[in-house]
C-alpha positions as semicolon CSV with decimal commas, in nm:
position;residue;x (nm);y (nm);z (nm)
1;X;19,131;7,190;12,285
2;X;18,935;7,505;12,189
3;X;18,559;7,467;12,218
4;X;18,291;7,612;11,993
5;X;17,914;7,608;12,009
6;X;17,748;7,552;11,674
7;X;17,375;7,600;11,606
8;X;17,224;7,466;11,285
9;X;16,879;7,568;11,159
10;X;16,716;7,331;10,909
11;X;16,447;7,481;10,688
12;X;16,074;7,414;10,705
13;X;16,037;7,310;10,341
14;X;15,890;6,972;10,261
15;X;16,175;6,718;10,261
16;X;16,420;6,969;10,414
17;X;16,563;6,732;10,675
18;X;16,834;6,467;10,626
19;X;16,974;6,160;10,797
20;X;17,322;6,197;10,648
21;X;17,656;6,279;10,811
22;X;17,725;6,653;10,806
23;X;18,084;6,777;10,816
24;X;18,217;7,124;10,891
25;X;18,555;7,300;10,877
26;X;18,606;7,641;11,035
27;X;18,824;7,908;10,871
28;X;18,984;8,220;11,019
29;X;19,264;8,456;10,924
30;X;19,511;8,212;10,769
31;X;19,379;7,930;10,988
32;X;19,152;7,634;10,940
33;X;19,045;7,343;11,156
34;X;19,021;6,978;11,064
35;X;18,678;6,848;10,969
36;X;18,427;6,751;11,237
37;X;18,115;6,540;11,200
38;X;17,817;6,723;11,352
39;X;17,628;6,448;11,525
40;X;17,452;6,386;11,854
41;X;17,426;6,021;11,949
42;X;17,082;5,884;12,038
43;X;16,918;6,196;11,887
44;X;16,770;6,268;11,549
45;X;16,969;6,544;11,380
46;X;16,870;6,796;11,113
47;X;16,495;6,734;11,116
48;X;16,270;6,969;10,918
49;X;16,228;7,300;11,101
50;X;16,462;7,210;11,386
51;X;16,753;7,394;11,547
52;X;17,032;7,157;11,649
53;X;17,295;7,274;11,899
54;X;17,643;7,126;11,932
55;X;17,946;7,186;12,152
56;X;18,252;7,084;11,953
57;X;18,625;7,072;12,031
58;X;18,849;7,162;11,735
59;X;19,226;7,137;11,698
60;X;19,276;7,508;11,619
61;X;19,174;7,818;11,815
62;X;19,008;8,071;11,581
63;X;18,881;8,360;11,795
64;X;18,652;8,487;11,519
65;X;18,535;8,241;11,254
66;X;18,524;8,413;10,915
67;X;18,427;8,126;10,687
68;X;18,287;7,774;10,707
69;X;18,321;7,479;10,471
70;X;18,026;7,243;10,481
71;X;17,916;6,921;10,312
72;X;17,722;6,603;10,377
73;X;17,735;6,247;10,248
74;X;17,461;6,018;10,112
75;X;17,398;5,819;10,427
76;X;17,036;5,772;10,528
77;X;16,711;5,804;10,336
78;X;16,713;6,175;10,249
79;X;17,004;6,323;10,055
80;X;16,907;6,687;10,000
81;X;16,903;6,927;10,292
82;X;16,755;7,278;10,311
83;X;16,975;7,479;10,545
84;X;16,859;7,818;10,677
85;X;17,165;7,924;10,876
86;X;17,459;7,821;11,095
87;X;17,584;8,016;11,396
88;X;17,935;7,953;11,536
89;X;18,064;8,090;11,870
90;X;18,415;8,057;12,005
91;X;18,349;7,979;12,371
92;X;18,664;8,150;12,501
93;X;18,650;8,470;12,293
94;X;18,267;8,472;12,302
95;X;18,260;8,601;11,943
96;X;17,965;8,474;11,739
97;X;17,962;8,448;11,358
98;X;17,638;8,401;11,164
99;X;17,639;8,229;10,826
100;X;17,320;8,281;10,628
101;X;17,255;7,999;10,381
102;X;16,888;7,974;10,275
103;X;16,944;7,705;10,013
104;X;16,937;7,332;9,940
105;X;17,264;7,157;10,021
106;X;17,326;6,864;9,786
107;X;17,525;6,556;9,877
108;X;17,902;6,538;9,834
109;X;17,940;6,902;9,728
110;X;18,158;7,129;9,940
111;X;17,990;7,463;10,014
112;X;18,170;7,770;10,146
113;X;17,993;8,043;10,339
114;X;18,146;8,365;10,463
115;X;18,049;8,563;10,768
116;X;17,926;8,905;10,652
117;X;18,007;8,823;10,292
118;X;17,796;9,098;10,137
119;X;18,006;9,259;9,865
120;X;18,012;9,367;9,503
121;X;18,159;9,111;9,262
122;X;18,474;9,316;9,200
123;X;18,548;9,304;9,574
124;X;18,483;8,934;9,633
125;X;18,795;8,734;9,728
126;X;18,623;8,414;9,608
127;X;18,527;8,524;9,258
128;X;18,566;8,182;9,094
129;X;18,327;8,023;9,341
130;X;18,088;8,315;9,297
131;X;18,087;8,275;8,918
132;X;18,036;7,900;8,945
133;X;17,738;7,947;9,176
134;X;17,581;8,197;8,935
135;X;17,621;7,954;8,647
136;X;17,436;7,692;8,850
137;X;17,161;7,943;8,927
138;X;17,119;8,022;8,558
139;X;17,054;7,653;8,496
140;X;16,798;7,633;8,778
141;X;16,627;7,965;8,703
142;X;16,543;7,986;8,334
143;X;16,319;8,260;8,196
144;X;16,039;8,152;7,968
145;X;15,727;8,314;7,823
146;X;15,473;8,047;7,913
147;X;15,172;8,227;7,767
148;X;15,241;8,415;7,440
149;X;15,246;8,790;7,492
150;X;15,259;8,773;7,872
151;X;15,553;8,844;8,106
152;X;15,845;8,603;8,126
153;X;15,832;8,359;8,416
154;X;16,041;8,077;8,553
155;X;16,050;7,771;8,326
156;X;16,044;7,510;8,603
157;X;15,997;7,553;8,976
158;X;16,346;7,557;9,138
159;X;16,395;7,349;9,448
160;X;16,491;7,659;9,646
161;X;16,151;7,817;9,579
162;X;15,921;7,556;9,731
163;X;15,676;7,651;10,005
164;X;15,763;7,574;10,361
165;X;15,569;7,273;10,491
166;X;15,359;7,483;10,731
167;X;15,279;7,742;10,466
168;X;15,167;7,482;10,213
169;X;14,965;7,296;10,475
170;X;14,787;7,613;10,588
171;X;14,686;7,708;10,232
172;X;14,561;7,355;10,162
173;X;14,377;7,335;10,493
174;X;14,196;7,666;10,444
175;X;14,109;7,583;10,084
176;X;13,956;7,253;10,194
177;X;13,747;7,421;10,466
178;X;13,601;7,679;10,225
179;X;13,545;7,419;9,955
180;X;13,353;7,191;10,190
181;X;13,141;7,483;10,311
182;X;13,063;7,573;9,950
183;X;12,945;7,219;9,874
184;X;12,731;7,210;10,187
185;X;12,557;7,537;10,110
186;X;12,490;7,452;9,744
187;X;12,350;7,108;9,829
188;X;12,128;7,253;10,102
189;X;11,996;7,552;9,904
190;X;12,025;7,485;9,531
191;X;12,169;7,717;9,266
192;X;11,916;8,001;9,241
193;X;11,846;8,293;9,472
194;X;11,512;8,360;9,638
195;X;11,580;8,713;9,765
196;X;11,850;8,937;9,914
197;X;11,833;8,761;10,252
198;X;11,905;8,432;10,080
199;X;12,240;8,577;9,972
200;X;12,317;8,705;10,320
201;X;12,258;8,354;10,457
202;X;12,571;8,245;10,266
203;X;12,786;8,459;10,497
204;X;12,824;8,182;10,754
205;X;13,070;8,168;11,041
206;X;13,314;7,992;10,812
207;X;13,320;8,277;10,560
208;X;13,224;8,585;10,760
209;X;13,043;8,892;10,630
210;X;13,218;9,077;10,345
211;X;13,234;9,451;10,403
212;X;13,086;9,529;10,062
213;X;12,765;9,346;10,148
214;X;12,685;9,611;10,409
215;X;12,608;9,861;10,130
216;X;12,324;9,826;9,883
217;X;12,296;10,055;9,580
218;X;12,498;10,318;9,767
219;X;12,646;10,592;9,543
220;X;12,892;10,713;9,806
221;X;13,024;10,359;9,849
222;X;13,056;10,327;9,470
223;X;13,269;10,641;9,477
224;X;13,483;10,510;9,767
225;X;13,559;10,198;9,565
226;X;13,752;10,420;9,324
227;X;13,985;10,566;9,588
228;X;14,001;10,326;9,883
229;X;13,953;9,977;9,749
230;X;14,113;9,719;9,522
231;X;14,147;9,929;9,207
232;X;14,235;10,275;9,335
233;X;14,489;10,369;9,066
234;X;14,249;10,426;8,775
235;X;14,073;10,753;8,857
236;X;14,199;11,065;8,679
237;X;14,133;11,435;8,714
238;X;13,890;11,526;8,435
239;X;14,014;11,812;8,216
240;X;13,790;11,742;7,915
241;X;13,497;11,517;7,830
242;X;13,608;11,259;7,569
243;X;13,428;11,277;7,235
244;X;13,313;10,916;7,274
245;X;13,148;10,990;7,608
246;X;12,794;11,115;7,540
247;X;12,751;11,307;7,864
248;X;12,613;11,663;7,831
249;X;12,584;11,968;8,052
250;X;12,210;11,919;8,086
251;X;12,247;11,558;8,200
252;X;12,480;11,623;8,494
253;X;12,375;11,977;8,592
254;X;12,153;11,849;8,879
255;X;12,451;11,673;9,042
256;X;12,713;11,951;9,028
257;X;12,586;12,167;9,315
258;X;12,519;12,464;9,089
259;X;12,841;12,440;8,889
260;X;12,887;12,390;8,516
261;X;13,112;12,112;8,389
262;X;13,380;12,372;8,311
263;X;13,355;12,518;8,661
264;X;13,374;12,172;8,821
265;X;13,684;12,093;8,614
266;X;13,843;12,429;8,700
267;X;13,781;12,357;9,070
268;X;13,946;12,015;9,026
269;X;13,634;11,839;9,148
270;X;13,546;11,640;8,836
271;X;13,704;11,298;8,781
272;X;13,683;11,032;8,513
273;X;13,768;10,667;8,451
274;X;13,792;10,540;8,094
275;X;13,815;10,161;8,064
276;X;13,871;10,164;7,689
277;X;14,130;9,887;7,727
278;X;13,838;9,644;7,770
279;X;13,697;9,723;7,425
280;X;13,726;9,406;7,220
281;X;13,805;9,191;7,524
282;X;13,669;8,842;7,453
283;X;13,409;8,695;7,688
284;X;13,436;8,331;7,785
285;X;13,115;8,249;7,592
286;X;12,849;8,409;7,373
287;X;12,613;8,405;7,669
288;X;12,797;8,669;7,872
289;X;12,911;9,027;7,806
290;X;13,207;9,243;7,909
291;X;13,154;9,617;7,919
292;X;13,415;9,886;7,840
293;X;13,269;10,188;8,020
294;X;13,324;10,552;8,100
295;X;13,234;10,685;8,444
296;X;13,222;11,047;8,559
297;X;13,250;11,146;8,926
298;X;13,202;11,467;9,121
299;X;13,367;11,549;9,454
300;X;13,087;11,722;9,642
301;X;13,071;11,970;9,930
302;X;13,029;11,682;10,177
303;X;13,372;11,549;10,066
304;X;13,217;11,245;9,897
305;X;13,319;11,127;9,552
306;X;12,987;11,062;9,377
307;X;12,913;10,895;9,043
308;X;12,715;11,127;8,815
309;X;12,726;10,953;8,475
310;X;12,806;10,606;8,337
311;X;12,826;10,495;7,974
312;X;12,877;10,119;7,947
313;X;13,044;10,102;7,604
314;X;13,287;10,321;7,415
315;X;13,081;10,415;7,110
316;X;12,796;10,662;7,151
317;X;12,460;10,551;7,016
318;X;12,088;10,518;7,090
319;X;12,136;10,173;7,244
320;X;12,428;10,292;7,459
321;X;12,275;10,562;7,680
322;X;12,445;10,765;7,950
323;X;12,302;10,644;8,280
324;X;12,240;10,892;8,560
325;X;12,158;10,884;8,934
326;X;11,814;11,022;8,845
327;X;11,728;10,715;8,634
328;X;11,490;10,446;8,768
329;X;11,647;10,302;9,082
330;X;11,735;9,954;8,957
331;X;11,840;10,080;8,613
332;X;12,100;10,304;8,781
333;X;12,198;10,016;9,008
334;X;12,249;9,788;8,707
335;X;12,461;10,055;8,536
336;X;12,692;10,066;8,839
337;X;12,705;9,688;8,858
338;X;12,794;9,654;8,489
339;X;13,057;9,923;8,536
340;X;13,202;9,729;8,828
341;X;13,206;9,412;8,621
342;X;13,452;9,591;8,393
343;X;13,642;9,727;8,692
344;X;13,677;9,382;8,850
345;X;13,779;9,231;8,516
346;X;14,055;9,493;8,489
347;X;14,148;9,449;8,854
348;X;14,194;9,075;8,852
349;X;14,374;9,052;8,518
350;X;14,593;9,360;8,545
351;X;14,607;9,538;8,881
352;X;14,639;9,211;9,072
353;X;14,782;8,939;8,849
354;X;14,984;9,108;8,577
355;X;15,112;9,423;8,746
356;X;15,218;9,250;9,067
357;X;15,242;8,869;9,041
358;X;15,364;8,820;8,685
359;X;15,571;9,137;8,631
360;X;15,759;9,084;8,956
361;X;15,825;8,715;8,890
362;X;16,037;8,799;8,587
363;X;16,242;9,043;8,794
364;X;16,275;8,781;9,069
365;X;16,408;8,522;8,823
366;X;16,649;8,776;8,671
367;X;16,773;8,854;9,024
368;X;16,846;8,490;9,100
369;X;17,020;8,444;8,764
370;X;17,240;8,751;8,769
371;X;17,305;8,858;9,128
372;X;17,508;8,638;9,358
373;X;17,359;8,569;9,699
374;X;17,648;8,777;9,832
375;X;17,544;9,077;9,623
376;X;17,392;9,355;9,837
377;X;17,100;9,406;9,596
378;X;17,020;9,034;9,605
379;X;17,006;9,054;9,983
380;X;16,792;9,367;9,970
381;X;16,535;9,219;9,731
382;X;16,526;8,856;9,841
383;X;16,288;8,903;10,140
384;X;16,038;9,060;9,900
385;X;16,039;8,760;9,665
386;X;15,961;8,489;9,920
387;X;15,709;8,237;9,778
388;X;15,641;8,458;9,474
389;X;15,755;8,201;9,221
390;X;15,581;7,919;9,410
391;X;15,246;8,098;9,435
392;X;15,257;8,189;9,066
393;X;15,351;7,834;8,971
394;X;15,055;7,710;9,175
395;X;14,827;7,982;9,036
396;X;14,893;7,896;8,671
397;X;14,806;7,536;8,747
398;X;14,491;7,594;8,954
399;X;14,355;7,948;8,916
400;X;14,469;8,093;8,583
401;X;14,416;7,784;8,371
402;X;14,148;7,638;8,150
403;X;13,854;7,544;8,371
404;X;14,014;7,713;8,675
405;X;13,911;8,001;8,899
406;X;13,896;8,271;8,629
407;X;13,696;8,052;8,394
408;X;13,444;7,954;8,660
409;X;13,387;8,290;8,824
410;X;13,430;8,568;8,565
411;X;13,275;8,681;8,238
412;X;13,613;8,705;8,066
413;X;13,766;8,375;8,172
414;X;14,135;8,315;8,111
415;X;14,121;8,424;7,747
416;X;13,977;8,760;7,848
417;X;14,241;8,797;8,119
418;X;14,526;8,701;7,885
419;X;14,392;8,942;7,621
420;X;14,410;9,233;7,866
421;X;14,753;9,129;7,990
422;X;14,888;9,128;7,634
423;X;14,751;9,476;7,568
424;X;14,897;9,609;7,892
425;X;15,248;9,492;7,803
426;X;15,261;9,769;7,541
427;X;15,213;10,053;7,789
428;X;15,306;9,946;8,145
429;X;15,627;10,122;8,253
430;X;15,825;10,067;8,571
431;X;15,910;10,437;8,600
432;X;15,545;10,548;8,564
433;X;15,292;10,275;8,638
434;X;15,524;10,104;8,887
435;X;15,643;10,428;9,053
436;X;15,362;10,565;9,269
437;X;15,431;10,941;9,255
438;X;15,468;10,930;8,876
439;X;15,154;10,717;8,846
440;X;14,955;10,971;9,047
441;X;15,108;11,261;8,855
442;X;15,010;11,104;8,521
443;X;14,647;11,099;8,637
444;X;14,653;11,451;8,778
445;X;14,599;11,344;9,139
446;X;14,945;11,367;9,299
447;X;14,854;11,694;9,472
448;X;14,699;11,590;9,804
449;X;14,476;11,897;9,807
450;X;14,282;11,718;9,531
451;X;14,032;11,475;9,686
452;X;14,167;11,603;10,016
453;X;14,134;11,368;10,314
454;X;13,932;11,128;10,097
455;X;14,177;10,951;9,865
456;X;14,298;10,729;10,149
457;X;14,487;10,478;9,937
458;X;14,696;10,754;9,778
459;X;14,766;10,936;10,102
460;X;14,879;10,628;10,295
461;X;15,064;10,474;10,002
462;X;15,273;10,789;9,951
463;X;15,393;10,767;10,311
464;X;15,502;10,410;10,251
465;X;15,661;10,482;9,912
466;X;15,873;10,760;10,061
467;X;15,973;10,537;10,354
468;X;16,078;10,254;10,123
469;X;16,269;10,494;9,898
470;X;16,459;10,638;10,196
471;X;16,546;10,284;10,308
472;X;16,671;10,187;9,961
473;X;16,870;10,511;9,925
474;X;17,051;10,455;10,254
475;X;17,118;10,090;10,178
476;X;17,245;10,134;9,824
477;X;17,472;10,423;9,926
478;X;17,663;10,189;10,161
479;X;17,786;9,979;9,870
480;X;17,814;10,229;9,582
481;X;17,986;10,521;9,754
482;X;18,309;10,484;9,554
483;X;18,328;10,640;9,209
484;X;18,294;10,385;8,931
485;X;18,169;10,111;9,164
486;X;17,834;10,081;8,987
487;X;17,973;10,073;8,635
488;X;18,231;9,821;8,753
489;X;17,963;9,594;8,897
490;X;17,916;9,337;8,621
491;X;17,635;9,161;8,809
492;X;17,410;9,468;8,847
493;X;17,473;9,562;8,484
494;X;17,384;9,211;8,367
495;X;17,075;9,222;8,586
496;X;16,959;9,550;8,434
497;X;17,031;9,425;8,084
498;X;16,825;9,107;8,134
499;X;16,530;9,298;8,280
500;X;16,500;9,521;7,972
501;X;16,600;9,262;7,712
502;X;16,317;9,158;7,481
503;X;16,116;8,859;7,594
504;X;16,176;8,711;7,249
505;X;16,548;8,717;7,326
506;X;16,520;8,559;7,669
507;X;16,476;8,868;7,887
508;X;16,191;9,025;8,084
509;X;16,107;9,294;7,829
510;X;16,039;9,550;8,103
511;X;15,965;9,903;7,984
512;X;16,062;10,217;8,173
513;X;16,370;10,092;8,359
514;X;16,588;10,402;8,418
515;X;16,863;10,446;8,158
516;X;16,734;10,130;7,993
517;X;16,889;9,914;8,265
518;X;17,243;10,051;8,221
519;X;17,273;10,189;8,571
520;X;17,514;10,477;8,608
521;X;17,387;10,661;8,915
522;X;17,256;10,571;9,258
523;X;16,932;10,755;9,180
524;X;16,862;10,532;8,878
525;X;16,910;10,218;9,083
526;X;16,709;10,358;9,376
527;X;16,407;10,435;9,155
528;X;16,419;10,081;9,016
529;X;16,460;9,902;9,350
530;X;16,200;10,118;9,524
531;X;15,944;10,035;9,254
532;X;16,015;9,662;9,294
533;X;15,995;9,656;9,674
534;X;15,687;9,883;9,677
535;X;15,507;9,665;9,421
536;X;15,590;9,340;9,600
537;X;15,468;9,474;9,933
538;X;15,241;9,781;9,931
539;X;15,118;9,748;9,573
540;X;15,016;9,386;9,615
541;X;14,858;9,446;9,956
542;X;14,641;9,724;9,813
543;X;14,533;9,502;9,523
544;X;14,478;9,179;9,714
545;X;14,364;9,182;10,073
546;X;14,022;9,339;10,022
547;X;13,926;9,078;9,765
548;X;13,683;8,885;9,982
549;X;13,524;9,205;10,113
550;X;13,458;9,321;9,757
551;X;13,410;9,008;9,544
552;X;13,197;8,844;9,812
553;X;12,928;9,112;9,760
554;X;12,762;9,048;9,420
555;X;12,550;9,367;9,418
556;X;12,852;9,580;9,504
557;X;13,141;9,430;9,303
558;X;13,033;9,153;9,063
559;X;13,293;8,948;8,875
560;X;13,036;8,748;8,681
561;X;12,700;8,870;8,549
562;X;12,443;8,695;8,334
563;X;12,229;8,836;8,057
564;X;12,302;9,170;7,889
565;X;12,351;9,528;8,012
566;X;12,054;9,766;7,979
567;X;12,022;9,943;7,643
568;X;11,758;10,188;7,758
569;X;11,614;10,332;8,077
570;X;11,298;10,129;8,099
571;X;11,236;10,051;8,468
572;X;11,325;9,703;8,592
573;X;11,246;9,530;8,920
574;X;11,471;9,367;9,178
575;X;11,390;9,022;9,037
576;X;11,573;9,126;8,721
577;X;11,880;9,221;8,923
578;X;11,865;8,892;9,113
579;X;11,876;8,692;8,788
580;X;12,180;8,879;8,658
581;X;12,416;8,820;8,952
582;X;12,619;8,497;8,985
583;X;12,425;8,191;9,098
584;X;12,491;8,031;9,434
585;X;12,765;7,795;9,319
586;X;12,944;8,069;9,125
587;X;12,932;8,315;9,415
588;X;13,042;8,060;9,675
589;X;13,331;7,947;9,456
590;X;13,437;8,309;9,420
591;X;13,403;8,360;9,795
592;X;13,613;8,051;9,866
593;X;13,901;8,160;9,645
594;X;13,901;8,527;9,741
595;X;13,882;8,434;10,109
596;X;14,211;8,245;10,071
597;X;14,362;8,528;9,862
598;X;14,265;8,786;10,125
599;X;14,448;8,624;10,414
600;X;14,792;8,754;10,501
601;X;15,030;8,461;10,559
602;X;15,380;8,603;10,592
603;X;15,550;8,857;10,817
604;X;15,473;9,226;10,794
605;X;15,685;9,475;10,605
606;X;16,034;9,514;10,751
607;X;16,020;9,194;10,958
608;X;16,188;8,956;10,720
609;X;16,146;8,579;10,696
610;X;16,491;8,561;10,538
611;X;16,751;8,738;10,752
612;X;16,999;8,788;10,470
613;X;17,113;9,136;10,566
614;X;17,401;9,080;10,810
615;X;17,639;9,367;10,735
616;X;17,644;9,593;11,048
617;X;17,590;9,923;10,855
618;X;17,307;9,759;10,658
619;X;17,154;9,616;10,976
620;X;17,141;9,971;11,111
621;X;16,960;10,084;10,795
622;X;16,706;9,804;10,841
623;X;16,649;9,911;11,201
624;X;16,589;10,268;11,086
625;X;16,347;10,137;10,823
626;X;16,150;9,957;11,091
627;X;16,144;10,269;11,307
628;X;16,020;10,475;11,011
629;X;15,748;10,218;10,939
630;X;15,639;10,238;11,301
631;X;15,602;10,615;11,261
632;X;15,400;10,564;10,943
633;X;15,173;10,326;11,133
634;X;15,112;10,586;11,403
635;X;15,031;10,849;11,140
636;X;14,780;10,617;10,974
637;X;14,626;10,536;11,313
638;X;14,579;10,908;11,374
639;X;14,429;10,956;11,030
640;X;14,187;10,668;11,077
641;X;14,057;10,819;11,400
642;X;13,942;11,121;11,198
643;X;13,823;10,941;10,885
644;X;13,455;10,878;10,824
645;X;13,556;10,540;10,681
646;X;13,888;10,417;10,828
647;X;14,133;10,265;10,580
648;X;14,337;9,990;10,747
649;X;14,470;9,809;10,442
650;X;14,800;9,995;10,412
651;X;14,892;10,004;10,778
652;X;15,250;9,866;10,783
653;X;15,141;9,587;11,019
654;X;14,894;9,468;10,752
655;X;15,139;9,462;10,461
656;X;15,344;9,146;10,398
657;X;15,696;9,178;10,261
658;X;15,618;8,979;9,950
659;X;15,361;8,853;9,703
660;X;15,314;8,525;9,885
661;X;14,944;8,458;9,823
């Protein structure tokens, strides 16, 4: 009788293993075997995370297995089984077929999996089964606006989206370590600071020293935060001074190296950030304040971006002065700190949470609801959605909730964050804000001769954006080369329609999707998919993994400040600054959370946890993508050797595939 070797990989999710009887039937061209029970006597089968190998004799010789039929009964304690993949090899022909599953297998339901089954719906020979599976997915993945005015998210956590056991254990273990260290340090030292060294003593071996703490009242570092840190997509080329900004020629003349404001603008060396979106943002209590500042920067002859003027609120007035580097030392320091309070408030609510985590979750849910697992776009996007829904589900319950992380460690709390998120939903566009070149162009900084060799985030991110776009272009062209194939693809059209549909009507309400989600050309789909993959990988990495290095340094990047911003330029002492920063418990809590959020936990870009791409032409495209990423890495390595301050955060080896933390 013909022999086959069969390897079965059970997932690592909690409760993934089973004790039941598992049956399999092999299918070939017009052939099928009888069922066989996969079982090894005296051995535990299908344990969580295991690979079980079997040598099985069937009644029919199928040289190349094209399809498998699989099911299990209710024997044993555990009835649901998370199956990663099955590999079948005909011993005589030595032909191996891989069947990617990546889903929970429920008892007494027959599942069919095809070898290399990637296809558009109009080309699928098993269309009824495909439609039935999509209907089930729509029941499991429901879109819901959980917080009024915010992006749509998943209603309930689907079973397929749970963390792997190891991943969940590692997060919990790290969180416990940092929490215990926080308690120890607060009990041993009390809440209030004695001096600057007292703060440095908090950087124990458990936490490590945040990079931002190495700089104290450093204007050049303040400038670098705008172009090589967490919030590097706010700065714009200054072409006019806003009427609300009270800066004058006389004020900034000493800092322009002999130029006038007009000359500095003409030379493209004057830059501005206007955080007007924070005007009216509620604080979590009457005892704290949120600023809504302007900041003006000059790119000097030493190739440093330097702050030259800060106004902390939008409306000019005698109690809202323009602060300058020539002001008393701690007054200028406080102006920068209060500016950075606004910057961090924007960063956490929008750059990090809303523009990556929450926006992408809606697209992830729409993908699961509308694109079959056999759809090529589903397989392209799926590796970039791993753990996204789970981490957001956890975040809403622990971090972004009443009394959670945002409430404890920020001036705005969750109400301030939600307020900003609601406002941003009126302007954020996938084809501008989510598309890096267009984002840079809208701020006048796409030209790399502007802020040359200094705007590291832009320069490295553009390399990655172009690499991802090339990858997507090659991949999509494989499946949409025939005329009419995109218009005839009901799944991709339904997907686009649900992404743009109003949130009130059950969609994602995404603005700026090319052709309003009615995809007609490859270019329209490529722009959309590139923006999604870039945001889930590069965009999130840029916004997330420096969090401990920045938020752990209260003088450099405060997220919570006490008291009120200065209303005049009367000199203050360092004791005043010390009283304004977060107390020990607040800072250590912030350090604990951002330490967890700054740790990469999944594979780097291009090395996928889910190996869903199995089509030979598509596999070749993935290999070329990896080769291109390796070239990008070498280019960044070369750049960093020449940079005064190396920028490692967007090296491909440091970028996870997905928003998984």
